[in-house]
Coordinates of C-alpha atoms and ligand atoms in Angstrom, one line a residue:
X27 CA 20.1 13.3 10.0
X28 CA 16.4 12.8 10.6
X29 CA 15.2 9.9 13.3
X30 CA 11.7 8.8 12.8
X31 CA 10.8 7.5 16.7
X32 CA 7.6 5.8 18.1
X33 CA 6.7 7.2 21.3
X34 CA 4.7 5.1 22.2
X35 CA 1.2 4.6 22.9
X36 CA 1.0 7.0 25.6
X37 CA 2.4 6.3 29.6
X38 CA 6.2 8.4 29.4
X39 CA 8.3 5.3 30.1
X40 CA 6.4 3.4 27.3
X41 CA 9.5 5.0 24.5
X42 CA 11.9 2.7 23.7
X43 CA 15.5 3.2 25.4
X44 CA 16.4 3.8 21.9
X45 CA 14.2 6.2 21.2
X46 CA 14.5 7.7 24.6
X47 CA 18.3 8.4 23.2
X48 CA 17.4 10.0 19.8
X49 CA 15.1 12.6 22.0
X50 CA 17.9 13.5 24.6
X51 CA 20.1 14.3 22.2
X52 CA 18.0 15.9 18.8
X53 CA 18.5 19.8 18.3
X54 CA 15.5 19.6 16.7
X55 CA 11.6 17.8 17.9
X56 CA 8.8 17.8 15.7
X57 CA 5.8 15.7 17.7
X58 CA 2.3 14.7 16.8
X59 CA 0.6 17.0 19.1
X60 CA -2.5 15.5 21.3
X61 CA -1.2 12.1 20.9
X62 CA 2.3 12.6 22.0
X63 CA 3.0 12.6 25.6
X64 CA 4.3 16.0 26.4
X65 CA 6.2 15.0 29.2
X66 CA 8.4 13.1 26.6
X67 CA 9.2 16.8 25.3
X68 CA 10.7 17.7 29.5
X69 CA 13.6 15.4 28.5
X70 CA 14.9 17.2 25.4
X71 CA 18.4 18.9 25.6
X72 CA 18.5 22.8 26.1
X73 CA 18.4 24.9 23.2
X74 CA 16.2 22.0 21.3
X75 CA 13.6 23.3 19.0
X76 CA 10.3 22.0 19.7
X77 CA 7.4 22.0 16.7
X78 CA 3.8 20.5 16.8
X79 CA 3.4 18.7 13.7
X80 CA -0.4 18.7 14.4
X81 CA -0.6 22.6 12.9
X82 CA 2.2 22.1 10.0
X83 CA 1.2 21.1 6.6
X84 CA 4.1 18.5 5.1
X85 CA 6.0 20.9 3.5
X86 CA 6.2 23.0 6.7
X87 CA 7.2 19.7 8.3
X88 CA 10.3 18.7 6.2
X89 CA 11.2 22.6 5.4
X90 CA 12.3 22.4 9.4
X91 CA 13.7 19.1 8.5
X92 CA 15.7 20.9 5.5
X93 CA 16.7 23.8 7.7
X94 CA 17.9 21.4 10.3
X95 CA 20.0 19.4 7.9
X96 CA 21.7 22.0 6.3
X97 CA 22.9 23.4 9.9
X98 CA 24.3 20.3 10.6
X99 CA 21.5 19.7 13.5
X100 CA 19.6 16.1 14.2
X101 CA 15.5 16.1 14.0
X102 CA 13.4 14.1 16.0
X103 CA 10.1 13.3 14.3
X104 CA 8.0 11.5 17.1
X105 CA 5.0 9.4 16.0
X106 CA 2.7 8.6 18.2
X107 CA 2.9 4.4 18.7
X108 CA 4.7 3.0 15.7
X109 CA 5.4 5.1 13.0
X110 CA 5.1 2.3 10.8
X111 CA 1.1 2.5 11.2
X112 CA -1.2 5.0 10.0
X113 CA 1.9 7.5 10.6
X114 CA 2.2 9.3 7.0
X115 CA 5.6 9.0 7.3
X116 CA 6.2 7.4 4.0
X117 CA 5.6 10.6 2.0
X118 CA 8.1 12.2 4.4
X119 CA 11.0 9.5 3.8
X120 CA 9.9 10.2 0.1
X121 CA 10.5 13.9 0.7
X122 CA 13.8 13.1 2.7
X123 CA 15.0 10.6 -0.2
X124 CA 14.5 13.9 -2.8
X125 CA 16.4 15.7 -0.9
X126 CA 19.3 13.7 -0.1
X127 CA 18.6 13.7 3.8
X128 CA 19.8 10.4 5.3
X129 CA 16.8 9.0 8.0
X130 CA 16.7 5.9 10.1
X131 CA 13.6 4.6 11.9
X132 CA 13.2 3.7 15.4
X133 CA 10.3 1.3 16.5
X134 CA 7.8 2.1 19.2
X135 CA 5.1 0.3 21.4
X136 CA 1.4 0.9 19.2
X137 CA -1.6 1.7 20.8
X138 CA -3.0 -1.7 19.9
X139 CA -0.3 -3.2 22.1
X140 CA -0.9 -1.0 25.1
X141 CA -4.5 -1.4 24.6
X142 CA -3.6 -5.5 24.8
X143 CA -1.8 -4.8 27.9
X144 CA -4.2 -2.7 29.8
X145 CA -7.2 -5.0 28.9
X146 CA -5.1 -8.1 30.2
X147 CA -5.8 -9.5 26.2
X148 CA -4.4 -12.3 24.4
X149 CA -4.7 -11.2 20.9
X150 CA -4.1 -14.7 19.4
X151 CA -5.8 -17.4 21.6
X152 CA -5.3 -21.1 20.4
X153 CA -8.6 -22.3 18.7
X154 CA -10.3 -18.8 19.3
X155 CA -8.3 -16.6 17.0
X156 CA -4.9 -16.8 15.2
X157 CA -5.6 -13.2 13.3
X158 CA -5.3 -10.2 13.8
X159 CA -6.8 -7.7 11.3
X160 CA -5.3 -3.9 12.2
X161 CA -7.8 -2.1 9.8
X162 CA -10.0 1.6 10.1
X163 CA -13.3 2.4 9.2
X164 CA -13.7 4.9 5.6
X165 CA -14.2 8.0 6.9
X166 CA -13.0 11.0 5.0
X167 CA -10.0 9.1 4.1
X168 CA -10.7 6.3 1.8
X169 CA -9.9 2.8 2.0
X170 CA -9.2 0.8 -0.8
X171 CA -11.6 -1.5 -2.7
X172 CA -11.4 -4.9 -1.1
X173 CA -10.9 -3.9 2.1
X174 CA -14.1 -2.4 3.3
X175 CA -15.0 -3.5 6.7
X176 CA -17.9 -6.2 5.3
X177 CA -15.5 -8.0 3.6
X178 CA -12.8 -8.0 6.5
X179 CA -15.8 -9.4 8.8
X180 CA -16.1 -12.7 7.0
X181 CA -12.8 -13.9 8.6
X182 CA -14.4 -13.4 11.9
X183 CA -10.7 -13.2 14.0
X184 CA -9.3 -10.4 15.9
X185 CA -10.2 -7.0 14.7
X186 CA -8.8 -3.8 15.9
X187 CA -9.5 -0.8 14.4
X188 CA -7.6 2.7 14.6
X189 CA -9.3 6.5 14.0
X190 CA -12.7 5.3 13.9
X191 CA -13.9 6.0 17.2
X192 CA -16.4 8.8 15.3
X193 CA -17.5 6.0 12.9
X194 CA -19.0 3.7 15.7
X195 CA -22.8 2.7 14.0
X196 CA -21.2 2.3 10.7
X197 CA -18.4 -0.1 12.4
X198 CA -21.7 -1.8 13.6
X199 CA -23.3 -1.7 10.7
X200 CA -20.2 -3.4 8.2
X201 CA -19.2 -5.5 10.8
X202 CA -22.7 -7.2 11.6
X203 CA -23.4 -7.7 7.3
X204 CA -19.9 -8.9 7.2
X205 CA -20.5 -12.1 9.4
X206 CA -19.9 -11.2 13.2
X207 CA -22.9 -11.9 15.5
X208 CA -24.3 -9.2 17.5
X209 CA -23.6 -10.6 20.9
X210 CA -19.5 -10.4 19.4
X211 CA -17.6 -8.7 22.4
X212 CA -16.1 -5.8 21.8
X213 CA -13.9 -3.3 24.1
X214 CA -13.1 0.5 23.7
X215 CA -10.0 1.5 24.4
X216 CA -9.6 4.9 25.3
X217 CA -6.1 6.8 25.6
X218 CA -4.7 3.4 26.6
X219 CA -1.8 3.6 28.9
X220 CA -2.2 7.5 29.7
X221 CA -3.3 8.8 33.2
X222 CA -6.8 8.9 31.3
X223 CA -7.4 5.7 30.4
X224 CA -10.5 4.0 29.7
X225 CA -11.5 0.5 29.0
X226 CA -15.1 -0.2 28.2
X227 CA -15.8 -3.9 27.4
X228 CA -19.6 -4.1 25.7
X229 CA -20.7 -5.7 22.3
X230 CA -20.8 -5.2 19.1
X231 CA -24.7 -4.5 19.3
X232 CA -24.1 -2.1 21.7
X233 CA -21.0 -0.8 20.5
X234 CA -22.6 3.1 19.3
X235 CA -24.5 3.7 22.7
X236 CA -21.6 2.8 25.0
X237 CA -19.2 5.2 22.4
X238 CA -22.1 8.1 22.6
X239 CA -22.3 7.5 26.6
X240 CA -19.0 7.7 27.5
X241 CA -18.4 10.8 24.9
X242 CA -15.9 9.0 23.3
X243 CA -15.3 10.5 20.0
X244 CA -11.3 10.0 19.2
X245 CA -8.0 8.3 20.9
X246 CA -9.9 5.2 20.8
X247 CA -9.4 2.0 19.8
X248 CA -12.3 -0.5 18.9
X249 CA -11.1 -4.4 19.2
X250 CA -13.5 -6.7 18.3
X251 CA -13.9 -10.7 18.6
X252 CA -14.1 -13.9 20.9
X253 CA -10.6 -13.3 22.2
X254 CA -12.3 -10.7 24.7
X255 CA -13.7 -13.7 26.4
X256 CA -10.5 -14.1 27.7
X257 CA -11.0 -18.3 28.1
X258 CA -8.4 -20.0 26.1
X259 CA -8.0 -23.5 24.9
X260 CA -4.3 -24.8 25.8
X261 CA -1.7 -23.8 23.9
X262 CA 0.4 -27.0 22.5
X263 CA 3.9 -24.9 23.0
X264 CA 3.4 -25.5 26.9
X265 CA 1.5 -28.9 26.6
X266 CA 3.3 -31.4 28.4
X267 CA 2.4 -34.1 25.7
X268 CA 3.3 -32.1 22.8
X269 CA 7.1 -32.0 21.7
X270 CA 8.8 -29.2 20.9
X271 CA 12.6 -28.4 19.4
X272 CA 13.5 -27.5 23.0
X273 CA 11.6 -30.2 25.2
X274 CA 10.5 -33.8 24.8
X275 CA 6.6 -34.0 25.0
X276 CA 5.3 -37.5 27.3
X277 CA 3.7 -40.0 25.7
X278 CA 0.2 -40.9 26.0
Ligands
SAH311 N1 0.9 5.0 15.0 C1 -0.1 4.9 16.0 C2 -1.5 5.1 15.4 C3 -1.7 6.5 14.8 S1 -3.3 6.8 14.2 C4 0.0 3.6 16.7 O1 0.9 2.7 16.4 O2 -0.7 3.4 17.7 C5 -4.1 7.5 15.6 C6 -5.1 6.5 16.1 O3 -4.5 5.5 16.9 C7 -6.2 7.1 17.0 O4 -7.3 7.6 16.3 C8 -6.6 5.9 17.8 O5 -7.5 5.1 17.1 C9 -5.3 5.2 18.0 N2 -4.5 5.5 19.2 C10 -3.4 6.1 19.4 N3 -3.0 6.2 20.6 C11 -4.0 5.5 21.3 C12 -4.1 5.2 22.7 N4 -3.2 5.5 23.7 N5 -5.3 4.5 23.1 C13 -6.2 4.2 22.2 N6 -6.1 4.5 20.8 C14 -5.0 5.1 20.4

């Protein structure tokens, strides 16, 4: 059996207890090297085989998963965050399927949650923002039409965007002819949650000098909109006028 796990966005005790389970007791660990925690790999059983996925091709990747399976041993493949999000792990359940390997999936903390959590950030404030748009910049990897970063800008909500640290004046560029004004805050979120965390809160106008200053060129998260401001408008869940299905709102 093959376990896909999220490790997490980075800090060790940021795995699931779940997941924390599947890695104690796989024969086998295949981990996104660099963006893994190694310290997650100290708690593996003796005798576990340990692969970074970071120099395997796909094939190489589900032959150990094959080899594992066909000696009756469990694999841990452990993706950095949630799997579920710019993971390729699709095209290895497709893989998996083809060759009749039963797989479950467990969940994990993303990046763009840690980076919430470290930056003290309300994604969703009431009359600031109510969307969040998870999205990338086209790099060498291309995204498709009708999701460029011009067009995602007219909505003007919550933006975070993943592997695009190296793509910072584009960003700028698409983001400003899409509709956000240049003063738009913006923070960079660098290895958010590890021992080498970095938050840098700046603006959108100024979002390619602060990337070039600090050298920040990958791990990074870019989140962009109001939200940053941090003031919030009061939520009606916890107004004391507003009625809910648990509580009785006052009148007047
Ligand atoms: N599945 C992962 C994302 C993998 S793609 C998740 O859910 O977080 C890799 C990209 O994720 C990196 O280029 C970076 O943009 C982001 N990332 C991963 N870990 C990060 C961290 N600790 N801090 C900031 N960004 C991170």
């Amino acid at each position: 059996m093959v376990h896909f796990v999220g490790a997490g966005p980075g800090a060790e005790d940021l795995i699931t207890v779940r997941g924390r389970r599947l890695v104690r007791q796989a024969d086998v660990v295949i981990y996104a090297g660099s963006l893994v925690n190694p310290g997650l790999l100290c708690q593996v059983k003796e005798g576990c085989r340990i692969y970074d996925s970071s120099r395997m091709t796909l094939e190489e990747v589900v032959g150990v998963m094959k080899e594992a399976e066909a000696a009756g041993r469990d694999t841990v493949r452990l993706h950095t965050g949630d799997p579920s999000l710019y993971g390729a792990v699709r095209e290895q359940m497709d893989c998996l399927e083809e060759a009749d390997i039963p797989y479950d999936v467990c969940p994990g903390v993303s990046s763009f949650f840690g980076a919430a959590a470290s930056l003290h950030l309300e994604y969703t404030l009431p009359e600031v923002s109510q969307t969040v748009i998870l999205t990338r910049a086209e790099g060498r990897t291309p995204v498709p039409e009708g999701e460029g970063l011009r067009s995602l800008a007219a909505h003007k909500g919550t933006m975070v965007l993943f592997l695009s640290a190296s793509l910072a004046t584009k960003v700028k560029e698409e983001l400003l002819a899409g509709g956000y004004g240049p003063q738009t805050p913006v923070a960079i979120a660098y290895k958010a949650t590890w021992p080498q965390e970095r938050l840098i809160r700046t603006t959108l106008e100024r979002l390619p000098e602060e990337m070039e200053r600090n050298k920040i060129r990958k791990t990074a998260l870019i989140i962009v909109g109001e939200v940053l401001h941090g003031t919030a408008a009061r939520s009606k869940l916890y107004d004391p006028g507003f009625t809910t299905e648990y509580r009785k709102g006052r009148e007047g």
